[in-house]
Structures are given as structure tokens and as C-alpha cells.
Coordinates of C-alpha atoms in Angstrom, one line a residue:
Chain A
X217 CA 71.6 181.7 46.8
X218 CA 69.7 183.6 44.1
X219 CA 70.2 186.3 47.1
X220 CA 74.1 186.6 45.5
X221 CA 72.8 187.4 42.5
X222 CA 70.1 189.8 44.2
X223 CA 72.4 191.8 46.0
X224 CA 75.2 191.7 42.3
X225 CA 71.9 193.5 40.3
X226 CA 71.4 196.0 43.4
X227 CA 75.1 197.0 43.0
X228 CA 74.7 197.5 39.4
X229 CA 71.7 199.2 39.5
X230 CA 72.2 201.5 42.3
X231 CA 76.1 202.6 40.2
X232 CA 73.9 203.5 37.4
X233 CA 71.4 205.8 39.1
X234 CA 74.6 207.0 40.9
X235 CA 75.8 207.9 37.5
X236 CA 73.0 209.2 36.2
X237 CA 72.1 211.6 39.1
X238 CA 75.2 213.6 38.2
X239 CA 75.6 212.9 34.4
X240 CA 74.1 216.3 33.3
X241 CA 76.8 218.9 35.1
X242 CA 79.7 218.4 33.0
X243 CA 82.0 216.0 34.8
X244 CA 84.7 213.2 33.1
X245 CA 84.4 209.8 33.0
X246 CA 86.5 209.6 36.2
X247 CA 84.3 211.4 37.8
X248 CA 81.6 210.1 36.7
X249 CA 82.8 206.3 37.3
X250 CA 84.0 207.2 41.0
X251 CA 80.3 208.7 42.1
X252 CA 78.7 205.2 40.1
X253 CA 80.8 203.2 42.4
X254 CA 80.6 205.0 45.3
X255 CA 76.5 204.7 45.1
X256 CA 77.4 201.4 45.0
X257 CA 79.5 200.1 47.4
X258 CA 79.7 203.4 49.7
X259 CA 76.8 202.4 52.2
X260 CA 78.0 199.0 52.9
X261 CA 81.2 199.9 53.1
X262 CA 80.7 202.9 56.3
X263 CA 78.6 199.5 57.8
X264 CA 81.0 197.2 57.8
X265 CA 84.1 200.2 59.0
X266 CA 82.1 201.4 61.3
X267 CA 80.6 197.8 62.5
X268 CA 84.4 196.5 62.4
X269 CA 84.5 193.7 60.4
X270 CA 86.2 193.0 56.9
X271 CA 84.8 195.8 54.1
X272 CA 82.4 193.4 52.3
X273 CA 84.5 193.8 48.8
X274 CA 87.6 193.9 50.1
X275 CA 87.4 189.7 49.7
X276 CA 84.7 189.3 46.5
X277 CA 86.0 191.8 44.1
X278 CA 83.2 191.2 41.8
X279 CA 81.0 193.9 43.5
X280 CA 83.6 196.9 42.5
X281 CA 84.0 195.0 39.0
X282 CA 80.4 195.1 39.0
X283 CA 80.3 198.8 40.4
X284 CA 82.4 199.3 37.7
X285 CA 81.2 198.1 34.9
X286 CA 77.9 199.2 35.4
X287 CA 79.3 203.1 35.5
X288 CA 80.9 202.6 32.2
X289 CA 77.7 201.2 30.9
X290 CA 75.9 204.0 32.1
X291 CA 78.5 207.4 31.1
X292 CA 78.8 206.2 27.9
X293 CA 75.5 204.8 26.8
X294 CA 73.3 207.9 28.7
X295 CA 71.2 209.0 26.4
X296 CA 70.4 204.9 26.4
X297 CA 70.2 204.3 29.9
X298 CA 67.8 207.7 30.6
X299 CA 64.8 207.1 29.3
X300 CA 64.7 204.0 31.0
X301 CA 65.3 206.3 34.1
X302 CA 61.4 205.8 35.7
X303 CA 62.2 202.0 35.2
X304 CA 65.2 202.7 36.7
X305 CA 64.1 204.9 39.6
X306 CA 61.4 201.9 41.0
X307 CA 64.5 199.0 40.1
X308 CA 66.4 201.9 43.0
X309 CA 63.9 201.5 45.3
X310 CA 63.5 196.8 45.2
X311 CA 67.8 197.7 45.9
X312 CA 67.6 199.7 48.3
X313 CA 64.6 197.4 49.9
X314 CA 66.9 194.1 49.4
X315 CA 70.5 196.3 50.9
X316 CA 68.5 197.6 53.4
X317 CA 67.4 194.2 54.8
X318 CA 70.3 191.7 54.0
X319 CA 72.1 194.4 56.2
X320 CA 69.8 194.1 58.8
X321 CA 70.4 190.0 59.1
X322 CA 74.1 190.6 58.9
X323 CA 73.9 193.0 61.9
X324 CA 71.8 190.9 64.5
X325 CA 74.4 187.7 62.7
X326 CA 76.9 189.3 64.2
X327 CA 75.0 189.6 67.9
X328 CA 74.7 193.0 67.8
X329 CA 70.7 194.2 68.8
X330 CA 67.1 195.0 66.6
X331 CA 67.8 198.8 67.0
X332 CA 71.7 198.5 66.0
X333 CA 70.6 196.3 63.1
X334 CA 67.8 198.7 62.2
X335 CA 70.0 201.7 62.1
X336 CA 73.1 199.8 60.0
X337 CA 69.5 198.3 57.4
X338 CA 69.1 202.4 57.4
X339 CA 73.1 203.4 56.9
X340 CA 73.2 200.6 54.1
X341 CA 70.7 201.3 52.1
X342 CA 71.2 205.4 51.1
X343 CA 75.1 205.9 52.8
X344 CA 75.9 204.9 49.1
X345 CA 74.0 208.3 48.1
X346 CA 74.1 210.6 50.8
X347 CA 78.1 209.8 50.1
X348 CA 77.7 210.5 46.7
X349 CA 74.9 213.5 47.2
X350 CA 78.3 215.7 49.1
X351 CA 81.0 214.6 46.8
X352 CA 79.1 215.6 43.7
X353 CA 77.7 219.2 46.0
X354 CA 74.0 217.9 45.7
X355 CA 71.8 218.5 48.5
X356 CA 71.2 215.0 50.4
X357 CA 67.7 213.6 51.0
X358 CA 67.9 214.2 53.9
X359 CA 67.2 217.7 53.1
X360 CA 64.0 216.2 50.8
X361 CA 60.5 215.2 51.6
X362 CA 60.9 212.1 49.7
X363 CA 59.3 209.3 50.6
X364 CA 62.6 206.9 50.8
X365 CA 64.2 206.0 53.2
X366 CA 61.2 205.6 55.6
X367 CA 60.1 202.3 53.9
X368 CA 63.7 201.1 54.7
X369 CA 63.1 202.2 58.5
X370 CA 59.5 200.5 57.9
X371 CA 61.1 197.3 56.7
X372 CA 63.7 196.5 58.8
X373 CA 61.9 197.3 62.4
X374 CA 58.9 195.2 61.0
X375 CA 61.6 192.7 60.2
X376 CA 63.2 192.2 63.5
X377 CA 60.0 192.3 65.2
X378 CA 59.0 189.6 62.7
X379 CA 61.7 187.3 63.1
X380 CA 60.2 187.3 67.5
X381 CA 57.8 185.6 65.7
X382 CA 58.1 183.8 62.7
X383 CA 60.9 181.0 61.4
X384 CA 59.8 180.9 57.9
X385 CA 63.1 182.9 56.8
X386 CA 62.5 183.3 53.2
X387 CA 59.3 184.3 52.9
X388 CA 59.5 186.6 55.6
X389 CA 62.6 188.4 53.8
X390 CA 60.4 188.5 51.0
X391 CA 57.4 189.9 52.7
X392 CA 59.2 192.6 54.3
X393 CA 60.9 193.2 50.7
X394 CA 57.4 193.9 49.0
X395 CA 56.3 195.8 52.1
X396 CA 59.0 198.0 51.4
X397 CA 58.7 198.3 47.4
X398 CA 55.3 198.8 47.6
X399 CA 55.4 202.0 49.8
X400 CA 58.5 203.6 48.2
X401 CA 56.6 202.6 44.2
X402 CA 53.5 204.3 45.5
X403 CA 55.2 207.3 46.7
X404 CA 56.4 207.3 43.2
X405 CA 54.0 206.6 41.3
X406 CA 51.7 209.2 43.1
X407 CA 54.5 211.6 43.8
X408 CA 53.7 211.2 47.4
X409 CA 56.0 213.4 49.9
X410 CA 56.2 213.3 53.3
X411 CA 52.8 215.1 55.0
X412 CA 53.0 218.6 56.7
X413 CA 53.3 217.4 60.4
X414 CA 56.0 215.6 59.5
X415 CA 57.8 218.0 58.1
X416 CA 59.5 221.4 59.2
X417 CA 58.3 224.1 58.7
X418 CA 60.5 226.4 56.2
X419 CA 59.5 230.6 57.4
X420 CA 61.2 231.4 60.5
X421 CA 59.1 231.8 63.6
X422 CA 57.5 234.8 64.0
Chain B
X232 CA 79.3 207.5 87.7
X233 CA 78.0 211.1 87.7
X234 CA 80.7 211.0 83.9
X235 CA 77.7 209.3 81.8
X236 CA 75.2 210.2 83.4
X237 CA 76.9 213.5 82.3
X238 CA 77.8 211.3 78.6
X239 CA 73.9 210.9 78.2
X240 CA 72.9 214.6 79.2
X241 CA 76.0 215.9 76.5
X242 CA 74.3 213.3 73.9
X243 CA 70.8 215.2 74.2
X244 CA 71.9 218.3 74.2
X245 CA 74.3 217.6 70.8
X246 CA 71.1 215.8 69.3
X247 CA 68.7 218.7 70.7
X248 CA 71.1 221.4 68.5
X249 CA 71.9 219.1 65.9
X250 CA 68.0 219.7 64.9
X251 CA 67.2 222.5 65.7
X252 CA 70.5 224.5 63.5
X253 CA 68.5 222.3 60.1
X254 CA 65.1 222.4 61.3
X255 CA 64.2 225.4 59.5
X256 CA 64.9 224.4 55.7
X257 CA 61.5 222.3 55.4
X258 CA 63.1 218.4 56.1
X259 CA 60.9 215.7 57.0
X260 CA 61.2 214.2 60.9
X261 CA 63.9 211.4 59.3
X262 CA 65.9 213.9 57.5
X263 CA 65.6 215.9 61.2
X264 CA 66.6 212.8 62.6
X265 CA 69.1 211.3 61.6
X266 CA 70.9 215.2 61.6
X267 CA 70.8 214.8 65.5
X268 CA 71.6 211.3 65.8
X269 CA 74.8 212.3 63.6
X270 CA 75.4 215.1 65.9
X271 CA 75.4 213.4 68.8
X272 CA 77.5 210.2 68.1
X273 CA 79.6 211.2 64.7
X274 CA 82.1 212.7 66.8
X275 CA 83.0 209.9 68.8
X276 CA 82.5 207.5 66.1
X277 CA 84.8 209.2 63.9
X278 CA 87.0 208.5 67.1
X279 CA 86.4 205.0 67.2
X280 CA 87.0 204.1 63.5
X281 CA 89.8 206.1 63.3
X282 CA 91.9 204.6 66.7
X283 CA 90.7 200.5 65.5
X284 CA 88.3 200.1 68.6
X285 CA 84.5 199.3 69.0
X286 CA 82.5 202.4 68.1
X287 CA 81.4 203.0 71.0
X288 CA 77.2 202.6 71.1
X289 CA 77.3 199.6 69.5
X290 CA 77.2 197.5 73.1
X291 CA 75.3 200.4 75.2
X292 CA 72.8 201.2 72.8
X293 CA 71.1 203.8 75.2
X294 CA 73.4 206.3 73.4
X295 CA 71.2 205.6 70.0
X296 CA 67.8 205.8 71.7
X297 CA 69.4 209.0 73.9
X298 CA 70.0 210.7 70.6
X299 CA 66.3 209.0 68.7
X300 CA 64.4 210.9 71.8
X301 CA 66.2 213.7 72.1
X302 CA 66.4 214.4 68.2
X303 CA 62.1 213.8 68.0
X304 CA 61.4 216.1 71.2
X305 CA 63.6 218.7 69.1
X306 CA 61.3 218.0 66.0
X307 CA 58.1 218.2 67.3
X308 CA 58.1 220.4 70.1
X309 CA 60.3 222.9 68.1
X310 CA 59.3 226.5 69.0
X311 CA 59.2 225.4 72.6
X312 CA 63.4 223.9 72.4
X313 CA 63.8 226.7 70.4
X314 CA 62.7 229.6 73.4
X315 CA 65.5 227.7 75.0
X316 CA 68.3 227.9 72.6
X317 CA 70.6 230.6 74.3
X318 CA 70.6 228.1 76.7
X319 CA 71.3 225.1 74.8
X320 CA 74.3 227.5 73.1
X321 CA 76.1 227.1 76.3
X322 CA 75.1 223.7 77.1
X323 CA 76.8 222.6 73.7
X324 CA 79.6 224.3 75.1
X325 CA 80.1 222.3 77.9
X326 CA 78.8 219.0 76.0
X327 CA 81.8 219.6 73.3
X328 CA 84.0 220.3 76.6
X329 CA 82.9 216.9 78.5
X330 CA 83.4 215.1 74.9
X331 CA 86.2 216.9 74.2
X332 CA 88.2 215.7 78.0
X333 CA 86.3 212.3 78.0
X334 CA 87.7 211.6 74.1
X335 CA 91.5 212.5 74.9
X336 CA 91.2 210.5 78.7
X337 CA 90.0 207.3 76.6
X338 CA 92.8 207.8 73.8
X339 CA 95.6 208.0 76.6
X340 CA 94.0 204.9 78.0
X341 CA 95.0 203.7 74.9
X342 CA 98.5 203.6 75.0
X343 CA 99.3 206.4 72.8
X344 CA 100.5 209.7 73.1
X345 CA 99.6 213.3 73.6
X346 CA 99.3 214.3 70.5
X347 CA 96.9 212.4 69.2
X348 CA 95.0 212.2 72.2
X349 CA 94.3 215.9 71.8
X350 CA 93.8 214.8 67.9
X351 CA 91.2 212.6 69.1
X352 CA 89.5 214.7 71.9
X353 CA 88.9 217.6 68.9
X354 CA 87.9 215.5 66.6
X355 CA 85.0 213.8 68.9
X356 CA 84.2 217.3 69.7
X357 CA 83.1 218.7 66.6
X358 CA 83.2 215.9 64.1
X359 CA 79.6 214.3 65.0
X360 CA 79.2 219.0 63.9
X361 CA 81.1 219.0 60.7
X362 CA 79.3 215.9 59.4
X363 CA 75.8 217.5 60.0
X364 CA 76.6 220.6 58.3
X365 CA 78.3 218.6 55.6
X366 CA 75.4 216.5 55.3
X367 CA 72.7 220.1 55.4
X368 CA 75.0 221.4 52.9
X369 CA 75.6 224.5 55.7
X370 CA 79.0 226.0 55.9
X371 CA 81.1 224.0 58.3
X372 CA 82.2 225.7 61.8
X373 CA 86.1 225.4 59.8
X374 CA 84.8 228.6 57.8
X375 CA 83.9 230.8 60.2
X376 CA 85.7 233.0 63.4
X377 CA 83.6 231.5 66.0
X378 CA 85.6 230.9 68.4
X379 CA 84.1 227.4 69.3
X380 CA 87.3 224.6 69.0
X381 CA 89.9 226.7 69.6
X382 CA 88.4 226.2 73.6
X383 CA 88.2 222.6 73.2
X384 CA 91.9 222.9 72.1
X385 CA 94.0 224.6 74.4
X386 CA 91.5 222.6 77.1
X387 CA 92.8 219.3 75.2
X388 CA 96.4 220.4 75.2
X389 CA 96.0 222.2 78.9
X390 CA 94.8 218.0 80.2
X391 CA 97.5 216.1 78.5
X392 CA 100.4 218.3 80.0
X393 CA 98.7 219.0 83.5
X394 CA 98.3 215.2 83.4
X395 CA 102.2 214.9 84.4
X396 CA 102.4 217.3 86.9
X397 CA 99.1 216.2 89.1
X398 CA 97.5 212.9 90.2
X399 CA 94.3 215.1 91.2
X400 CA 92.3 213.6 88.4
X401 CA 88.7 214.5 89.7
X402 CA 90.1 217.7 89.9
X403 CA 91.7 218.4 87.1
X404 CA 89.1 217.4 84.8
X405 CA 86.2 219.8 86.6
X406 CA 89.1 222.7 86.2
X407 CA 89.9 222.2 83.1
X408 CA 86.3 221.6 81.8
X409 CA 85.5 225.0 83.4
X410 CA 88.5 226.0 82.1
X411 CA 87.6 225.4 77.8
X412 CA 83.3 226.3 79.2
X413 CA 84.3 230.0 80.1
X414 CA 86.5 230.9 76.7
X415 CA 83.2 229.4 74.6
X416 CA 80.9 231.3 76.8
X417 CA 82.7 234.8 76.7
X418 CA 83.1 233.9 72.8
X419 CA 79.2 233.9 73.1
X420 CA 78.5 236.0 75.5
X421 CA 80.5 239.3 73.9
X422 CA 80.3 238.1 70.8
X423 CA 84.1 237.5 70.3
X424 CA 85.0 235.7 67.4
X425 CA 88.8 235.0 66.5
X426 CA 91.3 238.1 66.1
X427 CA 92.6 239.3 62.4
X428 CA 95.7 238.3 62.6
X429 CA 94.4 234.7 62.7
X430 CA 92.3 235.3 60.5
X431 CA 93.6 234.6 56.6
X432 CA 92.1 237.6 54.4
X433 CA 88.9 237.7 52.3
X434 CA 90.5 240.1 49.2
X435 CA 92.1 238.6 46.9
X436 CA 96.2 239.5 47.2
X437 CA 96.6 242.6 44.6
Chain C
X261 CA 115.1 205.3 53.4
X262 CA 114.6 207.9 50.7
X263 CA 111.3 206.7 50.9
X264 CA 110.0 207.3 54.4
X265 CA 112.0 211.2 53.9
X266 CA 109.8 211.6 50.4
X267 CA 106.6 210.4 52.0
X268 CA 106.9 213.3 54.5
X269 CA 108.3 215.8 51.8
X270 CA 104.8 214.8 50.7
X271 CA 103.0 215.5 53.7
X272 CA 103.9 218.8 53.8
X273 CA 103.5 220.2 49.9
X274 CA 100.1 218.1 50.1
X275 CA 99.2 220.2 54.2
X276 CA 100.6 223.9 52.3
X277 CA 98.7 223.4 49.1
X278 CA 95.5 222.4 51.0
X279 CA 95.4 225.3 53.1
X280 CA 96.2 227.8 49.9
X281 CA 93.3 226.2 48.1
X282 CA 91.0 227.4 51.2
X283 CA 92.9 230.7 52.8
X284 CA 91.4 233.3 50.8
X285 CA 87.9 232.8 52.2
X286 CA 88.6 234.3 55.5
X287 CA 88.8 231.8 57.6
X288 CA 90.7 231.3 61.0
X289 CA 94.5 229.4 62.1
X290 CA 92.3 226.8 63.4
X291 CA 90.4 225.9 60.6
X292 CA 92.7 226.4 58.3
X293 CA 95.0 224.0 60.4
X294 CA 92.3 221.2 60.1
X295 CA 91.7 221.7 56.6
X296 CA 95.6 221.5 55.7
X297 CA 96.3 218.3 58.4
X298 CA 93.2 216.7 56.4
X299 CA 94.3 217.6 53.0
X300 CA 97.7 215.6 54.3
X301 CA 96.7 212.6 56.1
X302 CA 92.8 212.4 54.9
X303 CA 93.5 209.8 51.9
X304 CA 96.0 207.3 53.8
X305 CA 93.8 207.2 56.6
X306 CA 90.6 206.6 54.6
X307 CA 92.3 203.2 53.2
X308 CA 93.8 202.3 55.6
X309 CA 90.3 202.4 58.0
X310 CA 88.8 200.2 54.8
X311 CA 91.3 198.2 54.9
X312 CA 91.1 198.0 58.9
X313 CA 94.3 198.2 59.5
X314 CA 95.8 200.5 62.2
X315 CA 95.9 203.7 60.6
X316 CA 99.5 204.8 59.8
X317 CA 100.1 208.0 61.8
X318 CA 99.0 206.9 64.9
X319 CA 101.7 204.8 65.8
X320 CA 104.0 207.0 63.9
X321 CA 102.8 211.1 64.8
X322 CA 105.7 212.4 62.9
X323 CA 103.3 212.7 60.2
X324 CA 100.5 214.9 62.3
X325 CA 103.5 216.8 63.8
X326 CA 105.0 217.2 59.9
X327 CA 100.9 218.3 58.5
X328 CA 100.0 220.7 61.5
X329 CA 103.9 222.4 60.6
X330 CA 103.7 223.0 57.3
X331 CA 99.4 224.2 57.9
X332 CA 101.2 226.4 60.0
X333 CA 103.8 227.9 57.7
X334 CA 101.5 228.1 54.8
X335 CA 98.6 230.3 56.8
X336 CA 100.8 232.7 57.9
X337 CA 103.3 233.0 55.5
X338 CA 100.5 232.9 52.5
X339 CA 101.5 235.2 50.5
X340 CA 105.3 234.5 50.4
X341 CA 104.4 230.8 50.0
X342 CA 101.5 231.3 46.8
X343 CA 104.1 233.2 44.8
X344 CA 105.1 229.4 44.5
X345 CA 102.1 228.4 44.2
X346 CA 103.1 227.2 40.4
X347 CA 105.7 225.0 41.6
X348 CA 103.6 223.1 44.8
X349 CA 101.4 222.7 42.1
X350 CA 104.0 220.0 40.4
X351 CA 105.1 218.9 43.8
X352 CA 101.5 218.4 44.6
X353 CA 101.1 216.3 41.4
X354 CA 104.7 214.5 42.0
X355 CA 103.5 214.0 46.2
X356 CA 100.1 211.8 44.4
X357 CA 102.0 210.1 42.1
X358 CA 104.3 208.9 45.3
X359 CA 101.2 208.8 47.7
X360 CA 99.2 206.5 44.7
X361 CA 102.0 203.9 44.1
X362 CA 103.5 203.1 47.8
X363 CA 99.4 202.7 48.2
X364 CA 99.1 200.4 45.8
X365 CA 102.3 198.3 46.9
X366 CA 100.9 198.7 50.6
X367 CA 97.6 197.3 49.3
X368 CA 99.8 194.3 47.5
X369 CA 101.5 193.2 50.2
X370 CA 98.8 193.0 52.5
X371 CA 97.9 189.5 49.8
X372 CA 94.9 192.3 48.3
X373 CA 94.6 192.1 44.7
X374 CA 95.1 194.5 41.9
X375 CA 91.9 196.0 41.5
X376 CA 92.0 196.3 45.2
X377 CA 95.4 197.7 44.9
X378 CA 94.7 200.1 42.5
X379 CA 91.5 201.3 44.3
X380 CA 93.1 202.0 47.5
X381 CA 95.8 204.1 45.3
X382 CA 93.5 206.3 44.3
X383 CA 91.2 206.7 46.9
X384 CA 94.6 207.5 49.3
X385 CA 95.7 209.6 46.4
X386 CA 92.7 212.0 46.2
X387 CA 91.1 211.0 49.4
X388 CA 92.0 214.2 51.6
X389 CA 91.7 216.7 49.2
X390 CA 88.0 215.8 48.5
X391 CA 87.5 215.6 52.1
X392 CA 88.9 218.8 52.3
X393 CA 86.5 220.3 49.8
X394 CA 83.6 218.7 51.2
X395 CA 84.7 220.5 54.8
X396 CA 85.2 223.9 52.5
X397 CA 82.2 223.9 50.8
X398 CA 83.8 223.1 47.2
X399 CA 83.0 221.7 44.4
X400 CA 85.7 218.5 44.9
X401 CA 87.6 217.6 41.9
X402 CA 85.2 214.5 40.5
X403 CA 83.0 217.7 39.5
X404 CA 86.2 218.9 37.1
X405 CA 87.4 217.8 34.2
X406 CA 90.7 218.2 34.9
X407 CA 93.6 215.8 34.7
X408 CA 94.8 215.2 37.9
X409 CA 93.4 211.8 38.8
X410 CA 93.5 209.6 36.0
X411 CA 97.1 209.7 36.1
X412 CA 97.0 207.9 39.1
X413 CA 94.8 205.1 37.4
X414 CA 97.2 204.8 35.0
X415 CA 100.2 204.5 37.2
X416 CA 98.6 202.4 39.4
X417 CA 97.2 199.8 36.9
X418 CA 100.6 200.3 34.9
X419 CA 102.7 199.4 38.5
X420 CA 100.4 196.3 39.2
X421 CA 100.6 194.7 35.2
X422 CA 104.8 196.0 35.3
X423 CA 105.2 193.9 38.7
X424 CA 104.2 190.7 37.0
X425 CA 106.6 190.9 34.6
X426 CA 109.7 192.3 36.5
X427 CA 111.5 192.5 39.8
X428 CA 113.3 195.5 39.1
X429 CA 111.3 196.9 42.4
X430 CA 113.3 200.1 42.7
X431 CA 113.9 200.8 39.0
X432 CA 109.6 200.3 38.1
X433 CA 108.7 202.6 40.7
X434 CA 110.9 205.4 39.8
X435 CA 109.7 205.0 36.1
X436 CA 105.8 204.3 37.1
X437 CA 105.5 207.7 39.2
X438 CA 107.7 209.7 36.7
X439 CA 105.0 208.5 34.0
X440 CA 102.0 209.5 36.5
X441 CA 103.8 212.8 36.9
X442 CA 104.4 213.6 33.2
X443 CA 101.2 213.0 32.8
X444 CA 99.7 215.6 35.2
X445 CA 103.7 217.7 34.8
X446 CA 102.1 218.1 30.6
X447 CA 98.3 218.7 32.0
X448 CA 99.3 221.4 33.9
X449 CA 101.9 223.0 31.7
X450 CA 99.5 222.7 28.2
X451 CA 96.3 223.4 30.4
X452 CA 94.9 220.5 29.1
X453 CA 91.5 219.0 30.1
X454 CA 89.7 215.8 29.9
X455 CA 88.8 215.4 26.1
X456 CA 85.4 216.2 25.0
X457 CA 84.1 212.3 24.6
X458 CA 84.9 211.5 28.1
X459 CA 82.8 214.2 29.5
X460 CA 79.5 214.2 30.2
X461 CA 77.1 216.9 27.9
X462 CA 76.5 219.9 30.9
X463 CA 73.1 220.9 28.5
X464 CA 69.8 218.9 29.1
X465 CA 68.4 216.2 26.7
X466 CA 66.3 217.6 24.4

């Protein structure tokens, strides 16, 4: 199934970007490795724990090894990998989109409703990065105005709605992932952040 | 059952205070929404995950929608809501008391002992706020001298003890919640914090 | 079984060092107690939740009471306990080694593979300290160059490998714990941290 290979690629990309995000802080290979693995597997782990289903990497250890290998490469080949950072940023957006749609579909298949499915799609996409940032003492993406999670929300919501009207499943997944990735890629390319009316004031109210 | 309505009100209050707590930091509607939802549902989610029982909002999506709606109102009507902040602080204390007693009772009903029940009551009451503060990079209430969790500890302990001596269940819940709320409300009103002998020194030992 | 007593001692030591690590920050007895309990029980709780098995202290409340009692002693007898801090640092290393091997063995017994077993050994050893540091707003050990988790990784890996070649189970556990403790104790005694080639640069790449 190509989906499986895509998920492996997503896992590797998340592990690499996870290591690069923290690797300028004098931490050692163990800390960097754990943070890379957490970035790659953390979101899906949180999803499965909340759903009460077996955690996905317990019974397919390829995910764990892929995350370990990718984190090690990112640590030891830091400068070389970092020179491809812009490419990785786009791949990260693609990985987040894939993880989100795949999780939404998995949760719908477990007979949960659309709201729970979308919530779990978002948790799967951003959960690993949130845990990494908390463990690394960095501000989480929730505190920024980056357009990172919004395309996931839009795409997962669109996916559950469109499923009501179409049975062309593969094409729907492709279209939704393309939509999510386009929004994210546009935000990266044109440095767009959330508009002011969707952002709280930073100043105290007089 | 009025208990259900009370829980919905508690969920809404926690979501609103969760958003207000972080909404002066330039974050966007998505981040504020997630932090509000986490505040409202996080404690009960942690409780159910640790207990190994189905997470409560998976099968009653009203909790999730109530948290989403309340967080959105708090975000967009920030100044108006904030003017009722003192009222919300008291409501938050009431919500924490309700969540604590309800969780203690749920855990006793699952045939766990009194110690586990009290621990889970506290986790349910304060867990959501802890996760929110960690995700928002704020000091958690564990690092303060606020009298916030102590009334929960007293009330939940009192509840499991009093159950041994009385079968007037409804009145017991009312009395315990009133006790917890009185302590918290007094601490808010008179700005009481933990006494010195229950607080560690801030200075290094000479 | 002496293993049970050893685990109780490990629980107490983790609770004490957990309280001492945060007890110079003006927090109150409730916050210190929660952080001590989290340090002692958090790692095993995370392990059991990820594995989807009943959380260990739900059905043996001695763990919870031991953690509560040890945390209370550490809070109220802070100066006296702190004078034994060096001793506690070594005991903490011993506790981490015991927790790691015991968790690895538990996971192998659940028919998981070696990779998952080692990962869970590490999670059990360091998880409680990570959660404590996150809740207390301290840098986690992942961001340091301390040789704390590396002996756990070496020992747990050695344990799963050696099990393939020997059936002298008790002696194997003793040997592995001794190995892990020796590495950790050497690092404490000679102030060794991770060598430069296993540590990322702190300076930005030019």
C-alpha cells in the first residue's frame, strides 16, 4: 500500500525536523534522539491512548526504528541536513497533512463521530511537536500566529464533510491533502500569519 | 439530572477561564481555542486514561462542543467577558469543586479505594489547568502558594470519609461542594495564601 | 520477594529527590507533594498507559502511600534530608537502574519485542523526572549533557541481549543493575558529561 510508505516518510521527516528544531542548544545525542522520536510518534501515541486502542508502534516496530534512524542521521549530519531546511519545512507540512487525514479516517472507522475524528486528526498532526516543545522548554506552536494547524483543521473538516457526498475515496484523500498542503505551503512561501482579527491583543486592556 | 447540567456549566466556565488566562499573549483563535478546550476537558481525560476507562467526551460530544463554543465566545468577546473576571474566578472555584467530587464518586463506583479516588478527584480538578499552563509556557499552580488545590484535597477526603457514615447522598455532595467552595472563595476574597510553615524557603540554605 | 521491597525503596527515593529538586522555589506542601509523587510514579504510569495495561499503583496503593510519605518527609525535614543529598544522588541512580530493568522485563513478559522493551525501560526510568521538570518549569534532563539516561539505555539493551544467552535470571539482573549503577556513579563522582562529538554545537552555524 502506498499509504504505508507515505506514513514511514512522514515519520522520518517529523523525526528529522524534530531534531533540527532543538539541535542548537548543546544537547547530547540521547536527548536529541528522544526529542526526534517524540516528535515523530508522539501525536499518534496521544491519539491512540485517548481513543483506548493499541498504540500503533507497539505492534509495528518499523515506526520506532524509522524514527530512531532518522533522528540519528539528523543529529550527526546536522549541517548537511540543515542546508535542506526549507525543503524539510515543506515536507513537514505534507507529513502533517497526511497524518491528519489518515488519523481522521482511522477514527471514523472506529465508529466515532465527525467531531471526534477531526479533533483526533489535529491531535495526531500537532501532538508530537507540542510534546517536543514542552520537553525542550520552547514556546509551543499554540502560542504563535503561524498558519500550521489551521490547514489541518480545514482539511480534516472538509474530509469528513466531503465523505458524505462522494465514494471516490482515494481521490478525496489526494484532494484534501493537496488542499492542506497548498495552504501551508503558501503560508511558508509568503510568510503569511494569522490575520489580526483572529489574534488576541498583546497589550493589556486599558 | 441536574448533575449533567452542572457539569456542562463547569465545562464552559473552565473553557472560558482557560482562554482568558492565556489571551493576552498574542496568540491566535486556534491556539486560544485548543488551550480553552484542554483546560475544560484535560483533567477528566487524564483521569479516564489513567483509570483505563473510555474517555468521557468520546461518547458524549456535547462536552467537546460546549468547550469549543465557550472558548470561542471568550476569544471574541474577550473584553466583555473579562469584565466579569471576578465572577468567573468564583465560578471556576465552584467548577473545580464539582469536578473533584464527581470524579471521586465515579472512581469509588469503579471499585477503587479511597486513596485512589481522592487522587483522581484532584487530578480531574487541576489536570486541565496544569496541561494548559505547560502548553502556554506559564508557571503551573503547583509552583504558587495559591489556595486552589487544597480545598479539593480537603473536600474529596471529607467526601470519602463521610460516605462511611451517611447514606444521604445528595445532601452530602451539596455539603462537600459548599465546604470546598467556601474555602476557595474565602481565599479569593481575602487574598489568603498558604501559611509560611507549609511553604518552602525561597532562599538557599546557608 | 526482595524485588518488591527494592521497588518500594526506589519509589521513596524518587519521591524524595523529586521534592528536593523543586523545594527551593517557594512552593507549598501541596505542590511539593504532587511533584514528588509525579517523580516517583510518573514513569511507570506513562509506561502502563502506553502499553494499555492497568496502571500499577491502582491495584497496589502502597506505592501511592510510600510516595506521599516520602514526599512529606522530604518537605518537612528538608535541611536534614538535603545534607544527605550526595547519598540520594547515588540512590537515585540505583533506583533508575532498578526501574529500568524491571520495566524491560515486564514488557518482554507481555510478548513485546526487544526494541519496545528497551524503549519502555527508558520511559519508566526517566518519565517521572521529565513530567516533574515540565510541571515545575525547569529544563528537562533531555536538554543537558548529564550521563543519566545513557546507562539506562546501555543496561536495558544489554539485558535483552544477554537474556538470549543465559538462563541465570537473578544473576543477570544483578549484573545489569551493577553495570548501570557503575556508569552513573562514575559520572557523578568524576563529574563526567557526554563527550563533545555526541553533543550538538551551541553556536549557530556560520
